[in-house]
Amino acid sequence: MHHSPFTTSRTGAGGGTAVETQTIGMELALSQLLSRFDDTEKSIIGVHGLGGMGKTTLLKTPNNELKENTRDYHVVIMIEVANSETLNVVDMQKIIANRLGLPWNESETERERSTFLRRALRRKKFVVLLDDVWKKFQLADVGIPTPSSDNGCKLIVASRSNQVCVEMGDKEPMEMPCLNENESLRLFRSNLMAEVSAAIDHDSDMRESAMDIIQSCGGLPLALNVVGCALACSMDAVEWKQAARAMRAILVEDQSLE
Ligand SMILES: Nc1ncnc2c1ncn2[C@@H]1O[C@H](COP(=O)(O)OP(=O)(O)OP(=O)(O)O)[C@@H](O)[C@H]1O
Ligand SMILES: [Mg+2]
């Protein structure tokens, strides 16, 4: 029996609110996340990877699907912690209270609220997704009970930092896999106008530049989208060659920084 509230199916036409555009090559990352999620011994799941690798996109996929499938969990809460040098506890508490349909009282202190929220969440089987965590923090300070195999709750933490994932409670966080060459090409092409995309098949110079660009992107979705958008309407093989050269230069520069 498979109890996972995640499915690998996509929200197709008419299937609820389509939050993002179609993802490409997310299957491996999703299956890695799911197998961890299905492990009853694993209550805290960390996902780390470079900026633009698709961590938020990955978290949003199961989040959307979880909301539609509340069979196993009472509540799924997605919290974008985002860029918090100074953690915004109040904002996080607001999201949780709102999601639980609890009243919000401005005059309460953070501490009072954390006690109140923890009490409310303790009665639920919850999944909390914390996106973009930059620094370790105590779940209790916000009002999130510690998920465990006893309470059956789950926490998914996404961060650029492996170390932060470890500190948040996953000793072996998963690394966001990068796209392979084939997926990279598909994602890159998905940004192009149809006739430009077709030109890759016909024009050997453009194809060569496209493959150079894909190499330079190193399977990073953000990079593939940015350069794909930049070339979306260009049928000029010279322009493509320049783009490929520019991308290569960025790659070399990057490596010399390390
Ligand atoms: N598999 C994919 N298919 C299509 N687009 C993708 C894919 N992965 C990521 N993207 C796109 O790439 C961009 C960056 O992805 P995302 O924001 O998920 O990265 P991230 O890992 O969360 O980065 P950060 O560390 O900066 O938060 C987004 O515009 C997203 O839509
Ligand atoms: Mg993100």
PDB file of C-alpha atoms and ligand atoms in Angstrom:
ATOM      1  CA  MET A   1       0.000   0.000   0.000  1.00  0.00           C
ATOM      2  CA  HIS A   2       1.247   3.395  -0.927  1.00  0.00           C
ATOM      3  CA  HIS A   3       0.144   6.090   1.468  1.00  0.00           C
ATOM      4  CA  SER A   4       2.096   8.960   0.073  1.00  0.00           C
ATOM      5  CA  PRO A   5       0.069  12.121  -0.239  1.00  0.00           C
ATOM      6  CA  PHE A   6       2.377  13.157  -3.056  1.00  0.00           C
ATOM      7  CA  THR A   7       1.811  11.932  -6.528  1.00  0.00           C
ATOM      8  CA  THR A   8       4.030  12.358  -9.502  1.00  0.00           C
ATOM      9  CA  SER A   9       1.115  13.395 -11.653  1.00  0.00           C
ATOM     10  CA  ARG A  10       0.884  16.960 -12.811  1.00  0.00           C
ATOM     11  CA  THR A  11      -1.961  19.336 -12.344  1.00  0.00           C
ATOM     12  CA  GLY A  12      -3.263  19.058 -15.853  1.00  0.00           C
ATOM     13  CA  ALA A  13      -5.735  21.221 -17.692  1.00  0.00           C
ATOM     14  CA  GLY A  14      -8.538  22.211 -15.382  1.00  0.00           C
ATOM     15  CA  GLY A  15      -6.840  20.507 -12.468  1.00  0.00           C
ATOM     16  CA  GLY A  16      -7.115  23.298  -9.950  1.00  0.00           C
ATOM     17  CA  THR A  17      -5.001  26.397  -9.813  1.00  0.00           C
ATOM     18  CA  ALA A  18      -1.946  26.142 -12.016  1.00  0.00           C
ATOM     19  CA  VAL A  19       0.590  28.054  -9.972  1.00  0.00           C
ATOM     20  CA  GLU A  20       3.574  27.681 -12.220  1.00  0.00           C
ATOM     21  CA  THR A  21       4.345  26.772 -15.750  1.00  0.00           C
ATOM     22  CA  GLN A  22       5.168  23.190 -16.586  1.00  0.00           C
ATOM     23  CA  THR A  23       8.391  21.964 -15.093  1.00  0.00           C
ATOM     24  CA  ILE A  24      10.895  19.945 -17.045  1.00  0.00           C
ATOM     25  CA  GLY A  25      13.151  17.262 -15.625  1.00  0.00           C
ATOM     26  CA  MET A  26      11.753  17.479 -12.103  1.00  0.00           C
ATOM     27  CA  GLU A  27      10.971  13.735 -11.924  1.00  0.00           C
ATOM     28  CA  LEU A  28      14.256  12.652 -10.337  1.00  0.00           C
ATOM     29  CA  ALA A  29      14.151  15.331  -7.633  1.00  0.00           C
ATOM     30  CA  LEU A  30      10.510  14.594  -6.919  1.00  0.00           C
ATOM     31  CA  SER A  31      11.084  10.863  -6.619  1.00  0.00           C
ATOM     32  CA  GLN A  32      14.018  11.461  -4.258  1.00  0.00           C
ATOM     33  CA  LEU A  33      11.857  13.714  -2.126  1.00  0.00           C
ATOM     34  CA  LEU A  34       8.989  11.226  -2.130  1.00  0.00           C
ATOM     35  CA  SER A  35      11.099   8.284  -1.064  1.00  0.00           C
ATOM     36  CA  ARG A  36      12.330  10.312   1.884  1.00  0.00           C
ATOM     37  CA  PHE A  37       8.818  11.449   2.651  1.00  0.00           C
ATOM     38  CA  ASP A  38       7.592   7.856   2.620  1.00  0.00           C
ATOM     39  CA  ASP A  39      10.269   6.810   5.106  1.00  0.00           C
ATOM     40  CA  THR A  40       8.385   6.781   8.416  1.00  0.00           C
ATOM     41  CA  GLU A  41      11.654   7.085  10.312  1.00  0.00           C
ATOM     42  CA  LYS A  42      12.439  10.324   8.547  1.00  0.00           C
ATOM     43  CA  SER A  43      10.466  13.256   9.907  1.00  0.00           C
ATOM     44  CA  ILE A  44      12.678  16.152   8.881  1.00  0.00           C
ATOM     45  CA  ILE A  45      13.723  16.303   5.241  1.00  0.00           C
ATOM     46  CA  GLY A  46      16.326  18.778   4.073  1.00  0.00           C
ATOM     47  CA  VAL A  47      16.805  19.803   0.438  1.00  0.00           C
ATOM     48  CA  HIS A  48      19.842  21.869  -0.440  1.00  0.00           C
ATOM     49  CA  GLY A  49      21.238  23.217  -3.690  1.00  0.00           C
ATOM     50  CA  LEU A  50      22.474  26.289  -5.495  1.00  0.00           C
ATOM     51  CA  GLY A  51      20.230  29.276  -6.060  1.00  0.00           C
ATOM     52  CA  GLY A  52      18.105  28.701  -9.134  1.00  0.00           C
ATOM     53  CA  MET A  53      18.360  24.918  -8.944  1.00  0.00           C
ATOM     54  CA  GLY A  54      14.602  24.535  -8.430  1.00  0.00           C
ATOM     55  CA  LYS A  55      14.142  23.957  -4.692  1.00  0.00           C
ATOM     56  CA  THR A  56      11.146  26.273  -4.403  1.00  0.00           C
ATOM     57  CA  THR A  57       9.671  24.796  -7.568  1.00  0.00           C
ATOM     58  CA  LEU A  58      10.100  21.309  -6.118  1.00  0.00           C
ATOM     59  CA  LEU A  59       8.479  22.234  -2.817  1.00  0.00           C
ATOM     60  CA  LYS A  60       5.555  23.878  -4.530  1.00  0.00           C
ATOM     61  CA  THR A  61       4.800  20.793  -6.572  1.00  0.00           C
ATOM     62  CA  PRO A  62       4.090  18.521  -3.602  1.00  0.00           C
ATOM     63  CA  ASN A  63       2.555  21.423  -1.704  1.00  0.00           C
ATOM     64  CA  ASN A  64      -0.092  21.873  -4.350  1.00  0.00           C
ATOM     65  CA  GLU A  65      -0.780  18.193  -4.518  1.00  0.00           C
ATOM     66  CA  LEU A  66      -0.850  17.822  -0.771  1.00  0.00           C
ATOM     67  CA  LYS A  67      -3.551  20.416  -0.432  1.00  0.00           C
ATOM     68  CA  GLU A  68      -5.795  18.384  -2.673  1.00  0.00           C
ATOM     69  CA  ASN A  69      -5.073  15.211  -0.809  1.00  0.00           C
ATOM     70  CA  THR A  70      -5.641  15.665   2.888  1.00  0.00           C
ATOM     71  CA  ARG A  71      -6.309  11.993   3.468  1.00  0.00           C
ATOM     72  CA  ASP A  72      -3.202  11.381   5.489  1.00  0.00           C
ATOM     73  CA  TYR A  73      -2.475  14.818   6.818  1.00  0.00           C
ATOM     74  CA  HIS A  74      -4.787  17.335   8.412  1.00  0.00           C
ATOM     75  CA  VAL A  75      -2.949  20.385   7.264  1.00  0.00           C
ATOM     76  CA  VAL A  76      -0.114  21.357   4.964  1.00  0.00           C
ATOM     77  CA  ILE A  77       1.579  24.676   5.576  1.00  0.00           C
ATOM     78  CA  MET A  78       4.043  26.245   3.172  1.00  0.00           C
ATOM     79  CA  ILE A  79       6.124  28.985   4.724  1.00  0.00           C
ATOM     80  CA  GLU A  80       8.534  31.072   2.706  1.00  0.00           C
ATOM     81  CA  VAL A  81      11.117  31.961   5.278  1.00  0.00           C
ATOM     82  CA  ALA A  82      13.089  33.864   2.638  1.00  0.00           C
ATOM     83  CA  ASN A  83      16.226  35.860   3.098  1.00  0.00           C
ATOM     84  CA  SER A  84      15.953  36.009   6.815  1.00  0.00           C
ATOM     85  CA  GLU A  85      19.152  37.330   8.292  1.00  0.00           C
ATOM     86  CA  THR A  86      16.673  38.384  10.909  1.00  0.00           C
ATOM     87  CA  LEU A  87      14.035  35.700  11.104  1.00  0.00           C
ATOM     88  CA  ASN A  88      10.559  37.063  10.869  1.00  0.00           C
ATOM     89  CA  VAL A  89       8.827  34.988  13.510  1.00  0.00           C
ATOM     90  CA  VAL A  90       5.652  37.058  13.436  1.00  0.00           C
ATOM     91  CA  ASP A  91       5.176  36.559   9.699  1.00  0.00           C
ATOM     92  CA  MET A  92       5.642  32.831  10.080  1.00  0.00           C
ATOM     93  CA  GLN A  93       3.165  32.745  12.942  1.00  0.00           C
ATOM     94  CA  LYS A  94       0.666  34.704  10.883  1.00  0.00           C
ATOM     95  CA  ILE A  95       0.864  32.150   8.071  1.00  0.00           C
ATOM     96  CA  ILE A  96       0.322  29.249  10.461  1.00  0.00           C
ATOM     97  CA  ALA A  97      -2.558  30.926  12.322  1.00  0.00           C
ATOM     98  CA  ASN A  98      -4.179  31.840   9.046  1.00  0.00           C
ATOM     99  CA  ARG A  99      -3.809  28.338   7.672  1.00  0.00           C
ATOM    100  CA  LEU A 100      -5.336  26.873  10.834  1.00  0.00           C
ATOM    101  CA  GLY A 101      -8.144  29.420  10.821  1.00  0.00           C
ATOM    102  CA  LEU A 102      -7.157  30.711  14.238  1.00  0.00           C
ATOM    103  CA  PRO A 103      -7.860  34.226  15.433  1.00  0.00           C
ATOM    104  CA  TRP A 104      -5.020  36.733  15.351  1.00  0.00           C
ATOM    105  CA  ASN A 105      -4.468  38.996  18.285  1.00  0.00           C
ATOM    106  CA  GLU A 106      -2.039  41.883  17.702  1.00  0.00           C
ATOM    107  CA  SER A 107      -1.443  42.387  21.406  1.00  0.00           C
ATOM    108  CA  GLU A 108      -0.067  38.912  22.021  1.00  0.00           C
ATOM    109  CA  THR A 109       3.685  38.390  22.324  1.00  0.00           C
ATOM    110  CA  GLU A 110       5.633  36.040  20.060  1.00  0.00           C
ATOM    111  CA  ARG A 111       6.020  33.703  22.997  1.00  0.00           C
ATOM    112  CA  GLU A 112       2.360  33.584  23.822  1.00  0.00           C
ATOM    113  CA  ARG A 113       1.570  32.877  20.213  1.00  0.00           C
ATOM    114  CA  SER A 114       4.161  30.152  19.907  1.00  0.00           C
ATOM    115  CA  THR A 115       2.600  28.359  22.878  1.00  0.00           C
ATOM    116  CA  PHE A 116      -0.840  28.798  21.417  1.00  0.00           C
ATOM    117  CA  LEU A 117       0.171  27.605  17.949  1.00  0.00           C
ATOM    118  CA  ARG A 118       2.116  24.660  19.265  1.00  0.00           C
ATOM    119  CA  ARG A 119      -0.918  23.563  21.241  1.00  0.00           C
ATOM    120  CA  ALA A 120      -3.111  23.821  18.145  1.00  0.00           C
ATOM    121  CA  LEU A 121      -0.638  22.013  15.905  1.00  0.00           C
ATOM    122  CA  ARG A 122      -0.043  19.235  18.397  1.00  0.00           C
ATOM    123  CA  ARG A 123      -3.575  18.024  17.763  1.00  0.00           C
ATOM    124  CA  LYS A 124      -2.943  17.769  14.039  1.00  0.00           C
ATOM    125  CA  LYS A 125      -0.972  15.599  11.738  1.00  0.00           C
ATOM    126  CA  PHE A 126       0.802  18.325   9.815  1.00  0.00           C
ATOM    127  CA  VAL A 127       3.294  18.839   7.041  1.00  0.00           C
ATOM    128  CA  VAL A 128       5.241  22.074   7.234  1.00  0.00           C
ATOM    129  CA  LEU A 129       7.353  23.171   4.288  1.00  0.00           C
ATOM    130  CA  LEU A 130       9.946  25.792   5.146  1.00  0.00           C
ATOM    131  CA  ASP A 131      11.347  27.329   2.009  1.00  0.00           C
ATOM    132  CA  ASP A 132      14.554  29.278   1.726  1.00  0.00           C
ATOM    133  CA  VAL A 133      15.964  28.930   5.225  1.00  0.00           C
ATOM    134  CA  TRP A 134      19.197  30.872   5.621  1.00  0.00           C
ATOM    135  CA  LYS A 135      19.885  30.303   9.251  1.00  0.00           C
ATOM    136  CA  LYS A 136      19.026  27.696  11.826  1.00  0.00           C
ATOM    137  CA  PHE A 137      16.171  28.557  14.155  1.00  0.00           C
ATOM    138  CA  GLN A 138      14.157  26.821  16.834  1.00  0.00           C
ATOM    139  CA  LEU A 139      10.839  25.471  15.578  1.00  0.00           C
ATOM    140  CA  ALA A 140       9.429  25.914  19.076  1.00  0.00           C
ATOM    141  CA  ASP A 141      10.096  29.660  19.006  1.00  0.00           C
ATOM    142  CA  VAL A 142       7.726  29.967  16.082  1.00  0.00           C
ATOM    143  CA  GLY A 143       5.184  27.506  17.424  1.00  0.00           C
ATOM    144  CA  ILE A 144       5.896  24.390  15.394  1.00  0.00           C
ATOM    145  CA  PRO A 145       6.082  21.152  17.384  1.00  0.00           C
ATOM    146  CA  THR A 146       9.021  18.901  16.523  1.00  0.00           C
ATOM    147  CA  PRO A 147       7.907  16.341  13.945  1.00  0.00           C
ATOM    148  CA  SER A 148       8.716  12.758  14.868  1.00  0.00           C
ATOM    149  CA  SER A 149       7.819   9.229  13.906  1.00  0.00           C
ATOM    150  CA  ASP A 150       5.586   9.218  16.993  1.00  0.00           C
ATOM    151  CA  ASN A 151       3.396  12.115  15.937  1.00  0.00           C
ATOM    152  CA  GLY A 152       3.697  11.249  12.238  1.00  0.00           C
ATOM    153  CA  CYS A 153       4.249  14.865  11.272  1.00  0.00           C
ATOM    154  CA  LYS A 154       6.728  16.027   8.658  1.00  0.00           C
ATOM    155  CA  LEU A 155       8.954  18.996   8.072  1.00  0.00           C
ATOM    156  CA  ILE A 156      10.577  19.778   4.755  1.00  0.00           C
ATOM    157  CA  VAL A 157      13.346  22.370   4.783  1.00  0.00           C
ATOM    158  CA  ALA A 158      14.846  23.928   1.668  1.00  0.00           C
ATOM    159  CA  SER A 159      18.079  25.874   1.870  1.00  0.00           C
ATOM    160  CA  ARG A 160      21.046  26.784  -0.251  1.00  0.00           C
ATOM    161  CA  SER A 161      23.158  25.493   2.592  1.00  0.00           C
ATOM    162  CA  ASN A 162      23.694  21.835   3.354  1.00  0.00           C
ATOM    163  CA  GLN A 163      24.822  22.847   6.834  1.00  0.00           C
ATOM    164  CA  VAL A 164      21.571  24.672   7.589  1.00  0.00           C
ATOM    165  CA  CYS A 165      19.606  21.545   6.597  1.00  0.00           C
ATOM    166  CA  VAL A 166      21.743  19.491   8.976  1.00  0.00           C
ATOM    167  CA  GLU A 167      21.255  22.019  11.765  1.00  0.00           C
ATOM    168  CA  MET A 168      17.512  22.022  11.197  1.00  0.00           C
ATOM    169  CA  GLY A 169      17.503  18.269  11.834  1.00  0.00           C
ATOM    170  CA  ASP A 170      18.291  16.239   8.720  1.00  0.00           C
ATOM    171  CA  LYS A 171      21.662  14.540   9.058  1.00  0.00           C
ATOM    172  CA  GLU A 172      21.621  13.507   5.406  1.00  0.00           C
ATOM    173  CA  PRO A 173      19.808  16.133   3.384  1.00  0.00           C
ATOM    174  CA  MET A 174      19.205  15.527  -0.288  1.00  0.00           C
ATOM    175  CA  GLU A 175      21.041  17.587  -2.816  1.00  0.00           C
ATOM    176  CA  MET A 176      18.851  19.050  -5.509  1.00  0.00           C
ATOM    177  CA  PRO A 177      19.918  17.134  -8.635  1.00  0.00           C
ATOM    178  CA  CYS A 178      20.844  19.204 -11.668  1.00  0.00           C
ATOM    179  CA  LEU A 179      19.231  18.581 -15.033  1.00  0.00           C
ATOM    180  CA  ASN A 180      20.958  16.206 -17.412  1.00  0.00           C
ATOM    181  CA  GLU A 181      21.886  17.275 -20.935  1.00  0.00           C
ATOM    182  CA  ASN A 182      18.667  16.078 -22.469  1.00  0.00           C
ATOM    183  CA  GLU A 183      16.469  17.808 -19.863  1.00  0.00           C
ATOM    184  CA  SER A 184      18.615  20.934 -20.112  1.00  0.00           C
ATOM    185  CA  LEU A 185      18.040  21.099 -23.851  1.00  0.00           C
ATOM    186  CA  ARG A 186      14.302  20.613 -23.408  1.00  0.00           C
ATOM    187  CA  LEU A 187      14.082  23.362 -20.773  1.00  0.00           C
ATOM    188  CA  PHE A 188      16.219  25.734 -22.820  1.00  0.00           C
ATOM    189  CA  ARG A 189      14.073  25.112 -25.898  1.00  0.00           C
ATOM    190  CA  SER A 190      10.839  25.571 -23.994  1.00  0.00           C
ATOM    191  CA  ASN A 191      11.680  29.279 -23.783  1.00  0.00           C
ATOM    192  CA  LEU A 192      12.193  29.695 -27.526  1.00  0.00           C
ATOM    193  CA  MET A 193       9.668  30.610 -30.154  1.00  0.00           C
ATOM    194  CA  ALA A 194       8.672  27.566 -32.166  1.00  0.00           C
ATOM    195  CA  GLU A 195      10.531  28.614 -35.300  1.00  0.00           C
ATOM    196  CA  VAL A 196      13.674  29.433 -33.325  1.00  0.00           C
ATOM    197  CA  SER A 197      13.515  26.080 -31.599  1.00  0.00           C
ATOM    198  CA  ALA A 198      13.082  24.379 -34.955  1.00  0.00           C
ATOM    199  CA  ALA A 199      16.153  26.204 -36.289  1.00  0.00           C
ATOM    200  CA  ILE A 200      18.270  24.273 -33.773  1.00  0.00           C
ATOM    201  CA  ASP A 201      17.399  21.144 -35.708  1.00  0.00           C
ATOM    202  CA  HIS A 202      18.132  22.672 -39.105  1.00  0.00           C
ATOM    203  CA  ASP A 203      21.078  24.967 -38.547  1.00  0.00           C
ATOM    204  CA  SER A 204      24.264  23.233 -37.432  1.00  0.00           C
ATOM    205  CA  ASP A 205      25.865  26.484 -36.175  1.00  0.00           C
ATOM    206  CA  MET A 206      22.896  27.227 -33.977  1.00  0.00           C
ATOM    207  CA  ARG A 207      22.842  23.656 -32.747  1.00  0.00           C
ATOM    208  CA  GLU A 208      26.498  23.862 -31.816  1.00  0.00           C
ATOM    209  CA  SER A 209      25.941  27.121 -29.950  1.00  0.00           C
ATOM    210  CA  ALA A 210      22.913  25.647 -28.199  1.00  0.00           C
ATOM    211  CA  MET A 211      24.957  22.682 -26.995  1.00  0.00           C
ATOM    212  CA  ASP A 212      27.744  25.020 -25.815  1.00  0.00           C
ATOM    213  CA  ILE A 213      25.228  27.092 -23.891  1.00  0.00           C
ATOM    214  CA  ILE A 214      23.760  24.000 -22.267  1.00  0.00           C
ATOM    215  CA  GLN A 215      27.209  22.858 -21.222  1.00  0.00           C
ATOM    216  CA  SER A 216      27.888  26.234 -19.635  1.00  0.00           C
ATOM    217  CA  CYS A 217      24.604  26.204 -17.731  1.00  0.00           C
ATOM    218  CA  GLY A 218      25.639  23.032 -15.911  1.00  0.00           C
ATOM    219  CA  GLY A 219      22.057  21.816 -15.554  1.00  0.00           C
ATOM    220  CA  LEU A 220      20.959  24.926 -13.640  1.00  0.00           C
ATOM    221  CA  PRO A 221      17.308  25.651 -14.554  1.00  0.00           C
ATOM    222  CA  LEU A 222      17.480  29.370 -13.793  1.00  0.00           C
ATOM    223  CA  ALA A 223      20.439  29.845 -16.134  1.00  0.00           C
ATOM    224  CA  LEU A 224      18.763  27.833 -18.887  1.00  0.00           C
ATOM    225  CA  ASN A 225      15.624  29.933 -18.602  1.00  0.00           C
ATOM    226  CA  VAL A 226      17.459  33.247 -18.566  1.00  0.00           C
ATOM    227  CA  VAL A 227      19.562  32.522 -21.626  1.00  0.00           C
ATOM    228  CA  GLY A 228      16.604  30.832 -23.330  1.00  0.00           C
ATOM    229  CA  CYS A 229      14.487  33.953 -22.850  1.00  0.00           C
ATOM    230  CA  ALA A 230      17.303  36.157 -24.115  1.00  0.00           C
ATOM    231  CA  LEU A 231      17.511  34.169 -27.347  1.00  0.00           C
ATOM    232  CA  ALA A 232      13.799  33.383 -27.641  1.00  0.00           C
ATOM    233  CA  CYS A 233      13.295  35.431 -30.797  1.00  0.00           C
ATOM    234  CA  SER A 234      16.757  35.373 -32.294  1.00  0.00           C
ATOM    235  CA  MET A 235      17.295  33.601 -35.606  1.00  0.00           C
ATOM    236  CA  ASP A 236      20.774  35.098 -35.879  1.00  0.00           C
ATOM    237  CA  ALA A 237      23.467  32.406 -35.649  1.00  0.00           C
ATOM    238  CA  VAL A 238      26.116  35.038 -34.895  1.00  0.00           C
ATOM    239  CA  GLU A 239      24.132  36.266 -31.924  1.00  0.00           C
ATOM    240  CA  TRP A 240      23.853  32.698 -30.687  1.00  0.00           C
ATOM    241  CA  LYS A 241      27.588  32.233 -30.989  1.00  0.00           C
ATOM    242  CA  GLN A 242      28.169  35.417 -28.974  1.00  0.00           C
ATOM    243  CA  ALA A 243      25.763  34.226 -26.311  1.00  0.00           C
ATOM    244  CA  ALA A 244      27.559  30.880 -26.131  1.00  0.00           C
ATOM    245  CA  ARG A 245      30.897  32.661 -25.772  1.00  0.00           C
ATOM    246  CA  ALA A 246      29.540  34.959 -23.075  1.00  0.00           C
ATOM    247  CA  MET A 247      28.147  32.001 -21.142  1.00  0.00           C
ATOM    248  CA  ARG A 248      31.462  30.194 -21.374  1.00  0.00           C
ATOM    249  CA  ALA A 249      33.212  33.278 -20.004  1.00  0.00           C
ATOM    250  CA  ILE A 250      30.886  33.358 -16.996  1.00  0.00           C
ATOM    251  CA  LEU A 251      31.652  29.702 -16.341  1.00  0.00           C
ATOM    252  CA  VAL A 252      35.410  30.279 -16.446  1.00  0.00           C
ATOM    253  CA  GLU A 253      35.070  33.307 -14.166  1.00  0.00           C
ATOM    254  CA  ASP A 254      33.004  31.262 -11.729  1.00  0.00           C
ATOM    255  CA  GLN A 255      35.601  28.538 -11.526  1.00  0.00           C
ATOM    256  CA  SER A 256      38.426  30.972 -10.938  1.00  0.00           C
ATOM    257  CA  LEU A 257      36.544  32.271  -7.897  1.00  0.00           C
ATOM    258  CA  GLU A 258      36.610  28.889  -6.236  1.00  0.00           C
TER     259      GLU A 258
HETATM  260  N1  LIG B   1      12.605  21.729 -13.522  1.00  0.00           N
HETATM  261  C1  LIG B   1      12.271  22.975 -13.889  1.00  0.00           C
HETATM  262  N2  LIG B   1      11.559  23.196 -15.012  1.00  0.00           N
HETATM  263  C2  LIG B   1      11.221  24.440 -15.385  1.00  0.00           C
HETATM  264  N3  LIG B   1      11.571  25.538 -14.726  1.00  0.00           N
HETATM  265  C3  LIG B   1      12.286  25.391 -13.600  1.00  0.00           C
HETATM  266  C4  LIG B   1      12.671  24.111 -13.111  1.00  0.00           C
HETATM  267  N4  LIG B   1      13.373  24.275 -11.979  1.00  0.00           N
HETATM  268  C5  LIG B   1      13.423  25.577 -11.766  1.00  0.00           C
HETATM  269  N5  LIG B   1      12.776  26.272 -12.728  1.00  0.00           N
HETATM  270  C6  LIG B   1      12.668  27.731 -12.822  1.00  0.00           C
HETATM  271  O1  LIG B   1      13.929  28.284 -12.484  1.00  0.00           O
HETATM  272  C7  LIG B   1      13.797  29.397 -11.626  1.00  0.00           C
HETATM  273  C8  LIG B   1      14.519  29.137 -10.328  1.00  0.00           C
HETATM  274  O2  LIG B   1      13.890  28.065  -9.623  1.00  0.00           O
HETATM  275  P1  LIG B   1      13.625  28.125  -8.051  1.00  0.00           P
HETATM  276  O3  LIG B   1      13.160  29.457  -7.646  1.00  0.00           O
HETATM  277  O4  LIG B   1      12.750  26.967  -7.712  1.00  0.00           O
HETATM  278  O5  LIG B   1      15.103  27.891  -7.498  1.00  0.00           O
HETATM  279  P2  LIG B   1      15.596  27.804  -5.992  1.00  0.00           P
HETATM  280  O6  LIG B   1      16.452  26.602  -5.883  1.00  0.00           O
HETATM  281  O7  LIG B   1      14.426  27.894  -5.075  1.00  0.00           O
HETATM  282  O8  LIG B   1      16.516  29.107  -5.864  1.00  0.00           O
HETATM  283  P3  LIG B   1      16.837  29.987  -4.567  1.00  0.00           P
HETATM  284  O9  LIG B   1      17.911  29.269  -3.789  1.00  0.00           O
HETATM  285  O10 LIG B   1      17.308  31.277  -5.125  1.00  0.00           O
HETATM  286  O11 LIG B   1      15.570  30.133  -3.777  1.00  0.00           O
HETATM  287  C9  LIG B   1      12.303  29.618 -11.468  1.00  0.00           C
HETATM  288  O12 LIG B   1      11.913  30.620 -12.373  1.00  0.00           O
HETATM  289  C10 LIG B   1      11.679  28.292 -11.823  1.00  0.00           C
HETATM  290  O13 LIG B   1      10.406  28.469 -12.394  1.00  0.00           O
HETATM  291 MG    MG B   2      13.846  29.252  -3.644  1.00  0.00          MG
END
